[in-house]
């Protein structure tokens, strides 16, 4: 069956149950279905039919969920685009997908001209209902969405995912059951495939899907508060975020019935600590590239892992196959290393407009008496005697950082576009907490500071793909095989992180000293110049969340967005020294103003209706 068909069946079973919660907004299944029906009818009027691509440029919210469902109900497939994507990325995805319609909300209307028709989602607020014909508009073999991932050529590539691939992920599976009464937290951005499990896992099984704002996701204290307040019973999060929750507020997971973790290699220490709270079977390590529809394998922790270096990625999901083959495509025996190939209903239909790459990565031949196609993951693993797979790394340079898949060559290509470089390399390193980060090394006639690199690259790359460090060298070190010596580069990166900083010109204040000490602890550096930008000394979203948590312990209770706004010891201490700052409870943010405006609008409408009734 198709996703719209299964959602309709769920609406019929639980029409009055809460389907979706976002802040003060709560929609039942039948209410959400009415909104979807109305928007789908409008899309059909605009020419959307079976196989039509429709691009989405939306923030988290009811409108985002309604648009995803409406596009598929109209027969098309959705193309999610991050609102903060660089202009060139947006243009590339619209050109490559050949989307004829772009759905936006008021906050994300493009400021640059586009060749597609732009449809404002606010139109669904219209009260009149227009119903679609009941005839089936697509089949389970049709495309449900195109998800773009980092590409080694410098341009993102779109993986084509069918309806049936998602259905095997969330219905009658063998790794987790979502049931009515569950509250599923939606953490992953809709332009990343983790969101597919959240959205359809909840809405096709009668559960309540809970959306949170981006501000809540960036603030670990607010995030764990939402988990408690909404009594979240099930959710998926990246390994980096999971490790952060375990480190800073493990008790927040006590009420969670099932927690799925993936996107990077799991930490044995963090899994063991979480196991003490969650117990057997509730903590699940999941694995799967975008091309195999979110999750391909699973491993539920049943007892503490002792004397091992890694948590297995487990066994295949239902209707999914995993094999491990050598360079000659021969199936490997237990214990032997090889490339992980995924087959079955999980496999994507290929890459959009990339027949050569599709032929390279998707293999149609049969393997181990199982018919293809198989997806060649590029991941290296081995079968363990207990019948589960152990992940061992990559056979190429692709990396996963904070759950984001990044091709270093895409960053190298962008750097060459930004400046005349003689040579360049982008390498992933790990800090003492086993957290990965990118470092860029370049050979050029003159040095370019980190701020300029970031400003230039943000026009070409998403923020998560930016290196933490930019290091100019006279030449790139090579090993005996003539390849870049990553060990030598790592030593260079560590020396750059620990380089001595100039002391402040004036005597420091207690606030500056406490912030500087917290930064050194979180960023794992010996000292920090008070004017250094946090993101230019190794900071990233996860580390900023850690820093914010440390500052709260010191008594500075501020939104994490404030640190992004004042990203240096000097600027942040000046802000905190202001008696009217948010930490003193007197500040008003733009979010507060928007909420106040929405509330005032609601009250005004109620008052107008009351006066009308009285008259």
Coordinates of C-alpha atoms in Angstrom, one line a residue, residues 303-574:
X303 CA 23.0 -6.5 28.5
X304 CA 26.0 -4.3 29.3
X305 CA 28.7 -4.5 26.6
X306 CA 32.0 -5.4 28.4
X307 CA 35.5 -5.9 26.9
X308 CA 34.4 -4.7 23.4
X309 CA 35.4 -1.6 21.3
X310 CA 32.1 -1.1 19.5
X311 CA 28.4 -1.6 19.6
X312 CA 27.2 -3.9 16.7
X313 CA 24.9 -2.4 14.1
X314 CA 23.0 -5.7 14.3
X315 CA 20.7 -7.6 11.9
X316 CA 18.7 -6.5 8.9
X317 CA 15.2 -5.0 9.3
X318 CA 12.2 -7.0 8.0
X319 CA 12.2 -7.2 4.1
X320 CA 15.8 -6.1 4.1
X321 CA 18.9 -8.1 3.3
X322 CA 22.6 -7.4 4.4
X323 CA 25.6 -9.2 2.9
X324 CA 29.3 -8.6 3.3
X325 CA 31.5 -9.1 0.2
X326 CA 35.2 -8.8 -0.7
X327 CA 36.7 -6.9 -3.6
X328 CA 35.8 -9.7 -6.0
X329 CA 32.1 -9.6 -4.8
X330 CA 32.4 -13.0 -3.0
X331 CA 30.4 -13.4 0.2
X332 CA 32.6 -13.3 3.2
X333 CA 32.5 -15.8 6.0
X334 CA 32.0 -15.0 9.7
X335 CA 34.8 -12.7 11.0
X336 CA 36.1 -11.6 7.6
X337 CA 36.1 -8.0 6.7
X338 CA 34.3 -6.7 3.6
X339 CA 32.0 -4.1 2.2
X340 CA 28.4 -4.0 3.5
X341 CA 25.8 -4.4 0.7
X342 CA 22.1 -3.8 1.5
X343 CA 19.3 -5.4 -0.6
X344 CA 15.5 -5.9 -0.4
X345 CA 12.7 -3.4 -0.2
X346 CA 15.0 -0.9 1.6
X347 CA 17.0 -0.1 -1.6
X348 CA 16.3 3.3 -3.3
X349 CA 15.4 3.4 -7.0
X350 CA 18.8 5.1 -7.7
X351 CA 20.0 8.6 -8.0
X352 CA 18.0 11.3 -9.9
X353 CA 19.6 12.2 -13.2
X354 CA 22.8 10.3 -12.4
X355 CA 22.7 7.0 -14.4
X356 CA 26.5 6.5 -14.2
X357 CA 26.6 6.9 -10.4
X358 CA 23.5 4.7 -10.1
X359 CA 25.1 1.9 -12.1
X360 CA 28.2 2.2 -9.9
X361 CA 26.5 2.1 -6.5
X362 CA 23.4 0.0 -7.2
X363 CA 24.2 -3.6 -8.2
X364 CA 21.5 -5.6 -10.0
X365 CA 23.2 -9.0 -9.8
X366 CA 22.2 -11.7 -7.3
X367 CA 24.3 -12.3 -4.2
X368 CA 24.1 -15.4 -2.0
X369 CA 21.0 -16.6 -3.8
X370 CA 19.3 -13.2 -3.1
X371 CA 18.1 -11.2 -6.1
X372 CA 19.3 -7.6 -6.5
X373 CA 19.5 -4.8 -6.6
X374 CA 21.9 -4.2 -3.8
X375 CA 23.3 -0.9 -2.7
X376 CA 27.0 -0.8 -2.2
X377 CA 27.3 1.2 1.0
X378 CA 31.1 1.8 1.0
X379 CA 31.0 0.8 4.7
X380 CA 33.3 -1.9 5.9
X381 CA 32.0 -4.5 8.4
X382 CA 32.1 -8.2 9.4
X383 CA 29.7 -10.8 10.8
X384 CA 30.2 -11.7 14.4
X385 CA 29.6 -15.3 15.6
X386 CA 26.3 -14.2 17.3
X387 CA 24.8 -13.3 13.9
X388 CA 25.2 -9.5 14.0
X389 CA 27.3 -7.1 12.0
X390 CA 30.1 -5.0 13.4
X391 CA 30.8 -1.7 11.7
X392 CA 34.5 -1.2 11.0
X393 CA 34.7 2.1 9.1
X394 CA 34.7 3.3 5.4
X395 CA 36.5 2.2 2.3
X396 CA 36.6 5.9 1.1
X397 CA 36.9 9.4 2.5
X398 CA 33.1 9.9 3.2
X399 CA 32.5 10.9 6.9
X400 CA 29.5 11.3 9.2
X401 CA 29.8 14.3 11.6
X402 CA 27.0 15.0 14.1
X403 CA 24.8 12.8 12.0
X404 CA 25.4 14.7 8.7
X405 CA 26.9 12.8 5.8
X406 CA 29.8 14.8 4.3
X407 CA 32.0 14.2 1.2
X408 CA 35.3 16.0 2.0
X409 CA 35.9 16.3 -1.7
X410 CA 32.7 18.5 -1.9
X411 CA 34.3 20.9 0.6
X412 CA 37.6 20.8 -1.3
X413 CA 35.8 21.7 -4.5
X414 CA 34.1 24.6 -2.8
X415 CA 37.4 25.9 -1.3
X416 CA 39.0 26.0 -4.8
X417 CA 36.0 28.0 -6.0
X418 CA 36.4 30.5 -3.2
X419 CA 40.2 31.2 -3.6
X420 CA 43.2 30.5 -5.8
X421 CA 44.7 27.6 -4.1
X422 CA 47.7 25.5 -5.2
X423 CA 46.5 22.5 -3.2
X424 CA 43.9 21.6 -0.6
X425 CA 42.8 18.7 1.6
X426 CA 39.9 18.3 4.0
X427 CA 40.3 15.6 6.6
X428 CA 38.1 14.3 9.5
X429 CA 39.8 14.1 12.9
X430 CA 38.5 13.1 16.4
X431 CA 38.9 14.9 19.7
X432 CA 39.3 13.3 23.1
X433 CA 35.6 12.6 23.4
X434 CA 35.7 10.7 20.1
X435 CA 33.7 13.5 18.4
X436 CA 34.6 14.0 14.7
X437 CA 35.4 17.4 13.2
X438 CA 36.7 18.6 9.8
X439 CA 40.0 20.4 9.3
X440 CA 41.0 22.0 6.1
X441 CA 44.6 22.3 4.9
X442 CA 45.5 24.5 2.0
X443 CA 48.6 25.7 0.1
X444 CA 48.3 29.3 -1.2
X445 CA 50.4 32.4 -1.7
X446 CA 48.8 34.1 1.2
X447 CA 46.9 33.2 4.4
X448 CA 43.1 33.6 4.6
X449 CA 41.6 33.9 8.1
X450 CA 38.9 31.5 9.3
X451 CA 36.2 34.2 9.3
X452 CA 36.7 34.9 5.6
X453 CA 36.7 31.2 4.8
X454 CA 33.4 30.7 6.7
X455 CA 31.8 33.7 5.0
X456 CA 32.9 32.5 1.5
X457 CA 32.0 28.8 2.0
X458 CA 28.5 29.6 3.5
X459 CA 27.6 30.8 0.0
X460 CA 28.3 27.3 -1.4
X461 CA 27.9 24.8 1.5
X462 CA 25.5 24.2 4.3
X463 CA 26.8 25.2 7.7
X464 CA 27.3 21.7 9.0
X465 CA 29.8 21.0 6.2
X466 CA 32.2 23.8 7.2
X467 CA 35.6 22.8 8.6
X468 CA 36.3 23.7 12.2
X469 CA 39.9 24.8 11.3
X470 CA 41.6 26.3 8.3
X471 CA 45.4 25.7 8.3
X472 CA 47.8 27.1 5.7
X473 CA 50.8 24.9 4.9
X474 CA 53.8 25.3 2.6
X475 CA 53.0 21.9 1.2
X476 CA 50.7 19.0 2.0
X477 CA 52.6 16.1 3.7
X478 CA 52.7 12.8 1.8
X479 CA 53.3 9.2 2.9
X480 CA 55.5 6.6 1.2
X481 CA 52.6 5.8 -1.2
X482 CA 52.3 9.3 -2.4
X483 CA 49.0 9.9 -0.6
X484 CA 48.2 12.6 1.9
X485 CA 49.7 11.7 5.3
X486 CA 46.6 12.1 7.6
X487 CA 48.7 11.3 10.7
X488 CA 51.0 14.3 10.0
X489 CA 48.0 16.5 9.4
X490 CA 46.4 15.5 12.7
X491 CA 49.6 16.6 14.5
X492 CA 49.4 19.9 12.7
X493 CA 45.7 20.3 13.6
X494 CA 46.4 19.7 17.3
X495 CA 49.3 22.2 17.3
X496 CA 46.9 24.8 15.7
X497 CA 44.3 24.1 18.4
X498 CA 46.7 24.5 21.2
X499 CA 48.6 27.5 19.9
X500 CA 49.3 30.2 22.5
X501 CA 46.8 33.1 22.5
X502 CA 47.6 36.7 23.3
X503 CA 46.3 37.8 26.7
X504 CA 43.6 40.5 26.8
X505 CA 44.8 44.1 26.6
X506 CA 43.0 45.1 29.8
X507 CA 42.6 43.2 33.0
X508 CA 39.9 40.5 32.8
X509 CA 36.6 40.5 34.7
X510 CA 35.2 37.5 36.6
X511 CA 32.6 37.0 33.9
X512 CA 35.3 36.8 31.2
X513 CA 37.4 34.5 33.3
X514 CA 34.5 32.1 33.9
X515 CA 33.4 32.1 30.3
X516 CA 37.0 31.6 29.1
X517 CA 37.5 28.6 31.5
X518 CA 34.3 27.0 30.3
X519 CA 35.4 27.4 26.6
X520 CA 38.8 25.9 27.3
X521 CA 37.1 22.9 28.9
X522 CA 34.5 22.4 26.3
X523 CA 36.6 23.1 23.2
X524 CA 39.6 21.1 24.7
X525 CA 42.1 24.0 24.3
X526 CA 44.6 25.3 26.7
X527 CA 43.7 29.0 26.4
X528 CA 41.5 31.3 24.3
X529 CA 41.8 34.9 23.2
X530 CA 38.8 36.9 24.5
X531 CA 38.1 38.1 20.9
X532 CA 38.3 34.7 19.2
X533 CA 35.2 33.6 17.5
X534 CA 34.0 30.3 19.1
X535 CA 33.5 28.8 15.6
X536 CA 37.1 29.6 14.6
X537 CA 38.6 27.7 17.5
X538 CA 36.8 24.5 16.9
X539 CA 33.2 25.3 18.0
X540 CA 30.2 23.6 16.5
X541 CA 26.5 23.2 17.4
X542 CA 27.1 20.2 19.8
X543 CA 30.0 22.0 21.5
X544 CA 28.0 25.2 21.8
X545 CA 25.2 23.2 23.5
X546 CA 27.8 21.8 25.9
X547 CA 29.1 25.3 26.6
X548 CA 25.6 26.6 27.3
X549 CA 25.1 23.8 29.8
X550 CA 28.3 24.8 31.6
X551 CA 27.3 28.4 31.6
X552 CA 24.0 27.5 33.2
X553 CA 25.9 25.8 36.0
X554 CA 27.8 29.0 36.5
X555 CA 24.5 30.9 36.9
X556 CA 24.2 32.3 33.3
X557 CA 20.8 31.1 32.2
X558 CA 20.6 32.2 28.6
X559 CA 19.2 30.7 25.4
X560 CA 21.8 28.9 23.3
X561 CA 20.9 31.2 20.5
X562 CA 22.5 34.0 22.5
X563 CA 25.9 32.3 22.2
X564 CA 25.5 32.1 18.5
X565 CA 24.7 35.8 18.5
X566 CA 27.7 36.7 20.7
X567 CA 30.3 34.1 19.8
X568 CA 33.4 35.3 21.7
X569 CA 34.4 35.7 25.3
X570 CA 34.5 39.5 25.0
X571 CA 31.1 39.9 23.3
X572 CA 29.3 37.3 25.5
X573 CA 30.7 38.7 28.7
X574 CA 29.6 42.3 27.7

